[in-house]
PDB file of C-alpha atoms and ligand atoms in Angstrom:
ATOM      1  CA  MET A   1       3.935   3.302 -19.656  1.00 86.00           C
ATOM      2  CA  LYS A   2       2.657   3.925 -16.220  1.00 95.00           C
ATOM      3  CA  LYS A   3      -1.006   5.055 -16.015  1.00 98.00           C
ATOM      4  CA  TYR A   4      -2.349   7.733 -13.529  1.00 98.00           C
ATOM      5  CA  ILE A   5      -5.876   7.740 -12.198  1.00 98.00           C
ATOM      6  CA  ILE A   6      -6.263  10.834 -10.109  1.00 98.00           C
ATOM      7  CA  GLY A   7      -9.533  11.784  -8.352  1.00 98.00           C
ATOM      8  CA  ASN A   8     -10.203  15.382  -7.913  1.00 98.00           C
ATOM      9  CA  TRP A   9     -12.689  15.626  -5.208  1.00 98.00           C
ATOM     10  CA  LYS A  10     -13.136  19.335  -5.599  1.00 98.00           C
ATOM     11  CA  MET A  11     -15.266  21.154  -2.778  1.00 98.00           C
ATOM     12  CA  ASN A  12     -17.065  17.906  -1.790  1.00 98.00           C
ATOM     13  CA  LEU A  13     -17.153  15.825   1.320  1.00 98.00           C
ATOM     14  CA  ASN A  14     -16.458  16.988   4.768  1.00 98.00           C
ATOM     15  CA  VAL A  15     -13.586  15.494   6.876  1.00 98.00           C
ATOM     16  CA  HIS A  16     -15.603  12.570   8.125  1.00 98.00           C
ATOM     17  CA  GLU A  17     -17.054  11.784   4.757  1.00 98.00           C
ATOM     18  CA  SER A  18     -13.623  11.857   3.222  1.00 98.00           C
ATOM     19  CA  SER A  19     -12.604   9.306   5.760  1.00 98.00           C
ATOM     20  CA  LEU A  20     -15.520   7.148   5.071  1.00 98.00           C
ATOM     21  CA  PHE A  21     -15.033   7.295   1.533  1.00 98.00           C
ATOM     22  CA  ALA A  22     -11.377   6.773   1.588  1.00 98.00           C
ATOM     23  CA  ALA A  23     -11.886   3.662   3.754  1.00 98.00           C
ATOM     24  CA  LYS A  24     -14.502   2.459   1.106  1.00 98.00           C
ATOM     25  CA  LEU A  25     -12.018   2.861  -1.654  1.00 98.00           C
ATOM     26  CA  ALA A  26      -9.381   1.065   0.313  1.00 97.00           C
ATOM     27  CA  GLN A  27     -11.541  -2.009   0.529  1.00 96.00           C
ATOM     28  CA  SER A  28     -11.477  -2.537  -3.291  1.00 95.00           C
ATOM     29  CA  LEU A  29      -8.736  -0.548  -4.973  1.00 96.00           C
ATOM     30  CA  PRO A  30      -6.062  -2.793  -6.430  1.00 92.00           C
ATOM     31  CA  ILE A  31      -2.359  -2.301  -5.936  1.00 93.00           C
ATOM     32  CA  LYS A  32      -1.073  -2.604  -9.354  1.00 87.00           C
ATOM     33  CA  ARG A  33       2.509  -1.786 -10.437  1.00 89.00           C
ATOM     34  CA  GLY A  34       1.443  -0.163 -13.796  1.00 95.00           C
ATOM     35  CA  VAL A  35      -1.031   2.194 -12.128  1.00 97.00           C
ATOM     36  CA  GLU A  36      -0.452   5.308  -9.868  1.00 98.00           C
ATOM     37  CA  THR A  37      -3.783   5.879  -7.974  1.00 98.00           C
ATOM     38  CA  VAL A  38      -4.139   9.411  -6.437  1.00 98.00           C
ATOM     39  CA  ILE A  39      -6.857  10.946  -4.490  1.00 98.00           C
ATOM     40  CA  CYS A  40      -7.266  14.732  -3.948  1.00 99.00           C
ATOM     41  CA  PRO A  41      -9.567  15.558  -1.073  1.00 98.00           C
ATOM     42  CA  SER A  42      -9.994  19.035   0.414  1.00 98.00           C
ATOM     43  CA  PHE A  43      -7.151  20.587   2.292  1.00 98.00           C
ATOM     44  CA  LEU A  44      -8.974  19.803   5.583  1.00 98.00           C
ATOM     45  CA  SER A  45      -9.213  16.029   4.791  1.00 98.00           C
ATOM     46  CA  LEU A  46      -5.569  15.608   3.678  1.00 98.00           C
ATOM     47  CA  GLN A  47      -4.258  14.924   7.108  1.00 98.00           C
ATOM     48  CA  PRO A  48      -6.820  12.441   8.495  1.00 98.00           C
ATOM     49  CA  VAL A  49      -7.006  10.714   5.174  1.00 98.00           C
ATOM     50  CA  SER A  50      -3.080  10.435   5.090  1.00 98.00           C
ATOM     51  CA  LEU A  51      -3.125   8.779   8.460  1.00 98.00           C
ATOM     52  CA  GLN A  52      -5.583   6.047   7.337  1.00 97.00           C
ATOM     53  CA  ILE A  53      -4.717   5.104   3.916  1.00 97.00           C
ATOM     54  CA  ASN A  54      -1.988   2.580   2.874  1.00 96.00           C
ATOM     55  CA  HIS A  55       0.248   4.738   0.566  1.00 96.00           C
ATOM     56  CA  ARG A  56       1.102   1.817  -1.687  1.00 95.00           C
ATOM     57  CA  GLN A  57      -2.539   1.700  -2.439  1.00 97.00           C
ATOM     58  CA  MET A  58      -3.149   5.407  -3.091  1.00 98.00           C
ATOM     59  CA  LYS A  59      -1.247   8.594  -3.048  1.00 98.00           C
ATOM     60  CA  LEU A  60      -2.550  12.096  -1.984  1.00 98.00           C
ATOM     61  CA  GLY A  61      -2.910  15.132  -3.877  1.00 98.00           C
ATOM     62  CA  ALA A  62      -3.850  18.613  -2.940  1.00 98.00           C
ATOM     63  CA  GLN A  63      -6.264  20.517  -5.244  1.00 98.00           C
ATOM     64  CA  ASN A  64      -4.252  23.815  -5.057  1.00 98.00           C
ATOM     65  CA  CYS A  65      -1.503  25.666  -3.180  1.00 98.00           C
ATOM     66  CA  TYR A  66      -0.018  29.083  -2.648  1.00 98.00           C
ATOM     67  CA  TRP A  67       3.306  29.853  -4.258  1.00 98.00           C
ATOM     68  CA  ARG A  68       5.043  31.609  -1.146  1.00 98.00           C
ATOM     69  CA  ASP A  69       6.281  29.200   1.359  1.00 98.00           C
ATOM     70  CA  GLU A  70       5.186  31.185   4.378  1.00 98.00           C
ATOM     71  CA  GLY A  71       4.226  34.586   5.589  1.00 98.00           C
ATOM     72  CA  ALA A  72       1.308  37.056   5.918  1.00 98.00           C
ATOM     73  CA  PHE A  73      -1.064  35.456   3.442  1.00 98.00           C
ATOM     74  CA  THR A  74      -4.409  34.962   5.333  1.00 98.00           C
ATOM     75  CA  GLY A  75      -6.294  31.935   4.234  1.00 97.00           C
ATOM     76  CA  GLU A  76      -3.753  30.451   2.022  1.00 98.00           C
ATOM     77  CA  ILE A  77      -1.919  27.092   2.196  1.00 98.00           C
ATOM     78  CA  SER A  78       1.525  26.743   0.793  1.00 98.00           C
ATOM     79  CA  ALA A  79       3.323  24.051  -1.058  1.00 98.00           C
ATOM     80  CA  ALA A  80       5.842  24.086   2.048  1.00 98.00           C
ATOM     81  CA  GLN A  81       2.954  23.203   4.456  1.00 98.00           C
ATOM     82  CA  LEU A  82       1.831  20.423   2.102  1.00 98.00           C
ATOM     83  CA  ARG A  83       5.237  18.974   1.745  1.00 98.00           C
ATOM     84  CA  GLY A  84       5.453  15.450   3.208  1.00 97.00           C
ATOM     85  CA  LEU A  85       1.517  15.213   3.320  1.00 98.00           C
ATOM     86  CA  ALA A  86       0.745  15.507  -0.338  1.00 98.00           C
ATOM     87  CA  GLN A  87       2.769  13.923  -3.142  1.00 98.00           C
ATOM     88  CA  TYR A  88       0.774  15.662  -5.876  1.00 98.00           C
ATOM     89  CA  VAL A  89      -0.875  19.040  -6.382  1.00 99.00           C
ATOM     90  CA  ILE A  90      -3.098  20.185  -8.971  1.00 98.00           C
ATOM     91  CA  VAL A  91      -2.102  23.498 -10.381  1.00 98.00           C
ATOM     92  CA  GLY A  92      -4.130  25.893 -12.648  1.00 98.00           C
ATOM     93  CA  HIS A  93      -7.375  23.940 -12.828  1.00 98.00           C
ATOM     94  CA  SER A  94      -9.745  25.807 -14.968  1.00 97.00           C
ATOM     95  CA  GLU A  95     -12.037  26.529 -11.962  1.00 98.00           C
ATOM     96  CA  ARG A  96      -9.034  28.190 -10.259  1.00 98.00           C
ATOM     97  CA  ARG A  97      -8.383  30.067 -13.449  1.00 96.00           C
ATOM     98  CA  ASP A  98     -11.995  31.066 -13.954  1.00 96.00           C
ATOM     99  CA  VAL A  99     -13.688  31.520 -10.439  1.00 97.00           C
ATOM    100  CA  PHE A 100     -10.527  32.752  -8.580  1.00 97.00           C
ATOM    101  CA  ASN A 101      -8.893  34.663 -11.466  1.00 97.00           C
ATOM    102  CA  GLU A 102      -5.516  32.762 -11.356  1.00 97.00           C
ATOM    103  CA  ASP A 103      -3.468  33.958 -14.064  1.00 96.00           C
ATOM    104  CA  ASP A 104      -0.441  32.337 -15.903  1.00 95.00           C
ATOM    105  CA  ARG A 105       2.026  34.017 -13.572  1.00 96.00           C
ATOM    106  CA  ASP A 106       0.306  32.635 -10.462  1.00 97.00           C
ATOM    107  CA  ILE A 107       0.368  29.064 -12.064  1.00 98.00           C
ATOM    108  CA  ARG A 108       3.904  29.175 -13.000  1.00 98.00           C
ATOM    109  CA  PHE A 109       5.029  30.266  -9.620  1.00 98.00           C
ATOM    110  CA  LYS A 110       2.752  27.321  -8.175  1.00 98.00           C
ATOM    111  CA  VAL A 111       4.448  24.882 -10.397  1.00 98.00           C
ATOM    112  CA  GLN A 112       7.840  26.075  -9.206  1.00 98.00           C
ATOM    113  CA  ALA A 113       6.692  26.117  -5.597  1.00 98.00           C
ATOM    114  CA  ALA A 114       5.405  22.581  -5.768  1.00 98.00           C
ATOM    115  CA  LEU A 115       8.682  21.343  -7.404  1.00 98.00           C
ATOM    116  CA  ARG A 116      10.943  22.917  -4.786  1.00 98.00           C
ATOM    117  CA  ASN A 117       8.844  21.455  -2.107  1.00 98.00           C
ATOM    118  CA  TYR A 118       9.097  17.722  -3.554  1.00 98.00           C
ATOM    119  CA  ILE A 119       5.522  17.756  -4.713  1.00 98.00           C
ATOM    120  CA  ARG A 120       4.549  16.648  -8.205  1.00 98.00           C
ATOM    121  CA  PRO A 121       2.535  19.551  -9.963  1.00 98.00           C
ATOM    122  CA  ILE A 122      -0.263  18.464 -12.221  1.00 99.00           C
ATOM    123  CA  LEU A 123      -0.509  21.431 -14.555  1.00 98.00           C
ATOM    124  CA  CYS A 124      -4.049  21.753 -16.029  1.00 98.00           C
ATOM    125  CA  VAL A 125      -4.396  23.382 -19.567  1.00 98.00           C
ATOM    126  CA  GLY A 126      -7.403  23.482 -21.842  1.00 98.00           C
ATOM    127  CA  GLU A 127      -9.421  25.815 -24.018  1.00 98.00           C
ATOM    128  CA  THR A 128     -12.804  27.359 -23.273  1.00 97.00           C
ATOM    129  CA  GLU A 129     -15.744  26.733 -25.582  1.00 97.00           C
ATOM    130  CA  MET A 130     -15.355  30.217 -26.953  1.00 98.00           C
ATOM    131  CA  GLU A 131     -11.610  29.690 -27.727  1.00 98.00           C
ATOM    132  CA  ARG A 132     -12.390  26.262 -29.410  1.00 98.00           C
ATOM    133  CA  ASN A 133     -15.142  28.013 -31.513  1.00 98.00           C
ATOM    134  CA  ASP A 134     -12.685  30.619 -32.660  1.00 98.00           C
ATOM    135  CA  GLY A 135     -10.227  27.900 -33.693  1.00 98.00           C
ATOM    136  CA  ASP A 136      -7.764  29.086 -30.836  1.00 98.00           C
ATOM    137  CA  THR A 137      -7.336  25.500 -29.156  1.00 98.00           C
ATOM    138  CA  GLU A 138      -3.768  25.003 -30.296  1.00 98.00           C
ATOM    139  CA  HIS A 139      -2.597  28.483 -29.516  1.00 98.00           C
ATOM    140  CA  VAL A 140      -4.099  28.332 -26.006  1.00 98.00           C
ATOM    141  CA  LEU A 141      -2.594  25.186 -25.193  1.00 98.00           C
ATOM    142  CA  CYS A 142       0.933  26.100 -26.422  1.00 98.00           C
ATOM    143  CA  ASP A 143       0.574  29.245 -24.359  1.00 98.00           C
ATOM    144  CA  GLN A 144      -0.407  27.654 -21.278  1.00 98.00           C
ATOM    145  CA  VAL A 145       2.256  24.878 -21.325  1.00 98.00           C
ATOM    146  CA  ALA A 146       4.824  27.308 -22.303  1.00 98.00           C
ATOM    147  CA  SER A 147       3.984  29.762 -19.573  1.00 98.00           C
ATOM    148  CA  GLY A 148       3.432  26.991 -16.864  1.00 98.00           C
ATOM    149  CA  LEU A 149       6.644  25.343 -17.443  1.00 98.00           C
ATOM    150  CA  MET A 150       8.680  28.552 -18.272  1.00 97.00           C
ATOM    151  CA  ASN A 151      11.117  28.248 -15.372  1.00 93.00           C
ATOM    152  CA  VAL A 152      11.209  24.537 -14.822  1.00 98.00           C
ATOM    153  CA  GLY A 153      14.524  22.916 -15.362  1.00 96.00           C
ATOM    154  CA  SER A 154      15.011  19.983 -17.611  1.00 95.00           C
ATOM    155  CA  ASP A 155      16.172  18.039 -14.445  1.00 96.00           C
ATOM    156  CA  GLN A 156      12.783  18.831 -12.905  1.00 97.00           C
ATOM    157  CA  LEU A 157      10.507  17.911 -15.693  1.00 97.00           C
ATOM    158  CA  ASP A 158      10.317  14.217 -14.899  1.00 97.00           C
ATOM    159  CA  GLN A 159       8.301  15.414 -11.767  1.00 98.00           C
ATOM    160  CA  VAL A 160       5.655  17.332 -13.819  1.00 98.00           C
ATOM    161  CA  LEU A 161       2.432  15.936 -15.053  1.00 98.00           C
ATOM    162  CA  ILE A 162       0.157  17.763 -17.560  1.00 98.00           C
ATOM    163  CA  ALA A 163      -3.656  17.446 -17.699  1.00 98.00           C
ATOM    164  CA  TYR A 164      -5.636  18.369 -20.783  1.00 98.00           C
ATOM    165  CA  GLU A 165      -8.946  19.546 -19.486  1.00 98.00           C
ATOM    166  CA  PRO A 166     -11.109  21.307 -22.126  1.00 98.00           C
ATOM    167  CA  VAL A 167     -13.315  23.644 -20.060  1.00 98.00           C
ATOM    168  CA  TRP A 168     -16.298  22.887 -22.118  1.00 98.00           C
ATOM    169  CA  ALA A 169     -16.133  19.161 -21.335  1.00 98.00           C
ATOM    170  CA  ILE A 170     -15.659  19.647 -17.518  1.00 97.00           C
ATOM    171  CA  GLY A 171     -19.015  18.783 -15.630  1.00 96.00           C
ATOM    172  CA  SER A 172     -20.769  18.369 -18.832  1.00 96.00           C
ATOM    173  CA  SER A 173     -22.644  15.433 -20.262  1.00 94.00           C
ATOM    174  CA  ALA A 174     -19.720  13.906 -22.444  1.00 95.00           C
ATOM    175  CA  PRO A 175     -15.876  14.048 -22.765  1.00 98.00           C
ATOM    176  CA  ALA A 176     -14.167  15.523 -25.767  1.00 98.00           C
ATOM    177  CA  SER A 177     -14.053  13.218 -28.850  1.00 98.00           C
ATOM    178  CA  ASN A 178     -11.106  10.763 -29.087  1.00 98.00           C
ATOM    179  CA  ASP A 179      -9.861  12.811 -32.099  1.00 98.00           C
ATOM    180  CA  ASP A 180      -9.898  16.027 -30.126  1.00 98.00           C
ATOM    181  CA  ILE A 181      -8.095  14.528 -27.323  1.00 98.00           C
ATOM    182  CA  ALA A 182      -5.579  12.810 -29.368  1.00 98.00           C
ATOM    183  CA  ALA A 183      -4.836  16.246 -31.304  1.00 98.00           C
ATOM    184  CA  ALA A 184      -4.690  18.174 -28.217  1.00 98.00           C
ATOM    185  CA  VAL A 185      -2.258  15.759 -26.549  1.00 98.00           C
ATOM    186  CA  LYS A 186      -0.037  15.963 -29.663  1.00 98.00           C
ATOM    187  CA  VAL A 187      -0.051  19.728 -29.455  1.00 98.00           C
ATOM    188  CA  VAL A 188       0.967  19.662 -25.800  1.00 98.00           C
ATOM    189  CA  ARG A 189       3.743  17.121 -26.492  1.00 98.00           C
ATOM    190  CA  THR A 190       5.102  19.229 -29.398  1.00 98.00           C
ATOM    191  CA  GLN A 191       5.293  22.131 -27.133  1.00 98.00           C
ATOM    192  CA  VAL A 192       7.154  20.174 -24.473  1.00 98.00           C
ATOM    193  CA  GLU A 193       9.571  18.966 -27.197  1.00 98.00           C
ATOM    194  CA  HIS A 194      10.207  22.552 -28.160  1.00 98.00           C
ATOM    195  CA  MET A 195      11.171  23.509 -24.615  1.00 98.00           C
ATOM    196  CA  PHE A 196      12.719  20.308 -23.316  1.00 98.00           C
ATOM    197  CA  GLY A 197      13.572  18.099 -26.069  1.00 97.00           C
ATOM    198  CA  LYS A 198      12.226  14.873 -27.696  1.00 97.00           C
ATOM    199  CA  THR A 199      12.781  12.312 -24.888  1.00 97.00           C
ATOM    200  CA  ALA A 200      10.988  14.823 -22.430  1.00 97.00           C
ATOM    201  CA  SER A 201       8.179  15.130 -24.799  1.00 97.00           C
ATOM    202  CA  GLU A 202       7.683  11.399 -25.108  1.00 97.00           C
ATOM    203  CA  THR A 203       7.774  10.705 -21.358  1.00 97.00           C
ATOM    204  CA  VAL A 204       6.037  13.502 -19.677  1.00 98.00           C
ATOM    205  CA  PRO A 205       2.694  11.998 -18.380  1.00 98.00           C
ATOM    206  CA  ILE A 206      -0.366  13.731 -20.082  1.00 98.00           C
ATOM    207  CA  LEU A 207      -3.765  13.112 -18.626  1.00 98.00           C
ATOM    208  CA  TYR A 208      -7.191  13.851 -19.950  1.00 98.00           C
ATOM    209  CA  GLY A 209      -9.939  15.397 -17.747  1.00 98.00           C
ATOM    210  CA  GLY A 210     -13.579  16.219 -18.451  1.00 98.00           C
ATOM    211  CA  SER A 211     -16.581  14.065 -17.923  1.00 98.00           C
ATOM    212  CA  SER A 212     -14.453  10.852 -17.797  1.00 98.00           C
ATOM    213  CA  ASN A 213     -16.147   7.836 -16.284  1.00 98.00           C
ATOM    214  CA  LEU A 214     -16.227   4.070 -16.303  1.00 98.00           C
ATOM    215  CA  GLU A 215     -18.192   3.908 -19.576  1.00 97.00           C
ATOM    216  CA  ASN A 216     -15.709   6.056 -21.711  1.00 98.00           C
ATOM    217  CA  GLY A 217     -12.518   5.855 -19.617  1.00 98.00           C
ATOM    218  CA  ARG A 218     -11.026   2.615 -21.144  1.00 97.00           C
ATOM    219  CA  GLU A 219     -11.348   4.145 -24.619  1.00 98.00           C
ATOM    220  CA  ILE A 220      -9.822   7.440 -23.529  1.00 98.00           C
ATOM    221  CA  LEU A 221      -6.981   5.560 -21.774  1.00 98.00           C
ATOM    222  CA  SER A 222      -6.378   3.793 -25.074  1.00 97.00           C
ATOM    223  CA  ILE A 223      -5.665   6.862 -27.076  1.00 98.00           C
ATOM    224  CA  THR A 224      -2.171   7.281 -28.140  1.00 96.00           C
ATOM    225  CA  GLY A 225      -0.321   9.632 -25.852  1.00 97.00           C
ATOM    226  CA  VAL A 226      -2.823   9.527 -23.071  1.00 98.00           C
ATOM    227  CA  ASP A 227      -1.190   8.441 -19.834  1.00 98.00           C
ATOM    228  CA  GLY A 228      -4.142   8.749 -17.423  1.00 98.00           C
ATOM    229  CA  LEU A 229      -7.341  10.479 -16.212  1.00 98.00           C
ATOM    230  CA  LEU A 230      -8.037  13.326 -13.987  1.00 98.00           C
ATOM    231  CA  VAL A 231     -11.595  12.413 -12.799  1.00 98.00           C
ATOM    232  CA  GLY A 232     -14.088  14.676 -11.231  1.00 98.00           C
ATOM    233  CA  ARG A 233     -17.560  13.332 -10.565  1.00 98.00           C
ATOM    234  CA  ALA A 234     -16.765   9.771 -11.202  1.00 98.00           C
ATOM    235  CA  SER A 235     -13.989   9.822  -8.566  1.00 98.00           C
ATOM    236  CA  LEU A 236     -16.819  10.269  -5.916  1.00 98.00           C
ATOM    237  CA  ILE A 237     -18.475   6.958  -6.801  1.00 98.00           C
ATOM    238  CA  ALA A 238     -16.300   4.097  -5.484  1.00 98.00           C
ATOM    239  CA  PRO A 239     -17.197   1.511  -8.246  1.00 98.00           C
ATOM    240  CA  GLU A 240     -16.565   3.999 -11.038  1.00 98.00           C
ATOM    241  CA  PHE A 241     -13.212   5.166  -9.645  1.00 98.00           C
ATOM    242  CA  VAL A 242     -12.053   1.526  -8.666  1.00 98.00           C
ATOM    243  CA  GLY A 243     -13.193   0.408 -12.198  1.00 98.00           C
ATOM    244  CA  LEU A 244     -11.081   3.165 -13.772  1.00 98.00           C
ATOM    245  CA  VAL A 245      -8.040   1.962 -11.852  1.00 98.00           C
ATOM    246  CA  ASN A 246      -8.731  -1.570 -12.987  1.00 97.00           C
ATOM    247  CA  ALA A 247      -9.154  -0.553 -16.555  1.00 97.00           C
ATOM    248  CA  ALA A 248      -5.831   1.455 -16.472  1.00 97.00           C
ATOM    249  CA  ALA A 249      -3.920  -1.580 -15.001  1.00 96.00           C
ATOM    250  CA  GLU A 250      -5.131  -3.852 -17.810  1.00 96.00           C
ATOM    251  CA  ILE A 251      -4.215  -1.231 -20.652  1.00 96.00           C
ATOM    252  CA  SER A 252      -0.766  -0.776 -18.881  1.00 95.00           C
ATOM    253  CA  ARG A 253      -0.191  -4.456 -19.001  1.00 92.00           C
ATOM    254  CA  GLU A 254      -1.383  -4.706 -22.528  1.00 91.00           C
ATOM    255  CA  GLU A 255       1.085  -2.025 -23.626  1.00 86.00           C
ATOM    256  CA  LYS A 256       4.020  -3.754 -22.181  1.00 75.00           C
TER     257      LYS A 256
HETATM  258  P1  LIG B   1     -15.615  16.018 -14.230  1.00 67.29           P
HETATM  259  O1  LIG B   1     -15.043  14.498 -14.515  1.00 67.29           O
HETATM  260  O2  LIG B   1     -16.586  16.013 -13.155  1.00 67.29           O
HETATM  261  O3  LIG B   1     -16.226  16.553 -15.525  1.00 67.29           O
HETATM  262  O4  LIG B   1     -14.630  16.966 -13.785  1.00 67.29           O
HETATM  263  C1  LIG B   1     -13.317  16.964 -14.373  1.00 67.29           C
HETATM  264  C2  LIG B   1     -12.352  17.870 -13.817  1.00 67.29           C
HETATM  265  O5  LIG B   1     -12.424  19.065 -13.655  1.00 67.29           O
HETATM  266  C3  LIG B   1     -11.267  17.010 -12.918  1.00 67.29           C
HETATM  267  O6  LIG B   1     -10.309  17.975 -12.603  1.00 67.29           O
END
């Protein structure tokens, strides 16, 4: 199976710094058939970085989009505007849900907007610490997947990626345990199976995100059902990010 290593730069690096960092990555990122490498800079940096990178070496993702294609929506950027510039878009990141009050309906509409503009949505799902302590993890994951993919056609699902990002593990000192990740990925796949059937549930790429880095990434990538990583902090450190891409390439080769 193909592996995905996706760097979410969040609100870091200005345009100049983004270009410099992309150039640094370009010096050592391998081009491997079994791995899709994606960087997600800020909206501002997408265009300049797009002009400078080799698109066989890395693809571009946006960190968000608005779901209407155009109109009087001051300050927003639509998937239609990103079309042709970004190949991926992160949708429903917990920071968007929490800090910007995005709800399931916004997220569902954004998934659809991405698909109708030929951009692959990376739908983020994950429970908060409180939901986890209350034993609600399974329920929350099923709800978020069901809602996010509600109006997606079965002919569109092959464009969708899902990222399991437990909120309590994002920006923390350690990722979720291997057992927790394996269990969550299974829950997500089962929900996809209910909605789209067995084949779809086995092939939809599911990534893990939350304090992944070079030290723990190889082990996480080896968990059954995990197809990649959505990386925050470690994606801003060139040797860490490149190391993760190399680890993913090795694992993809071993799995063949
Ligand atoms: P960290 O890897 O910094 O924990 O961030 C994870 C994340 O939110 C990626 O989208």
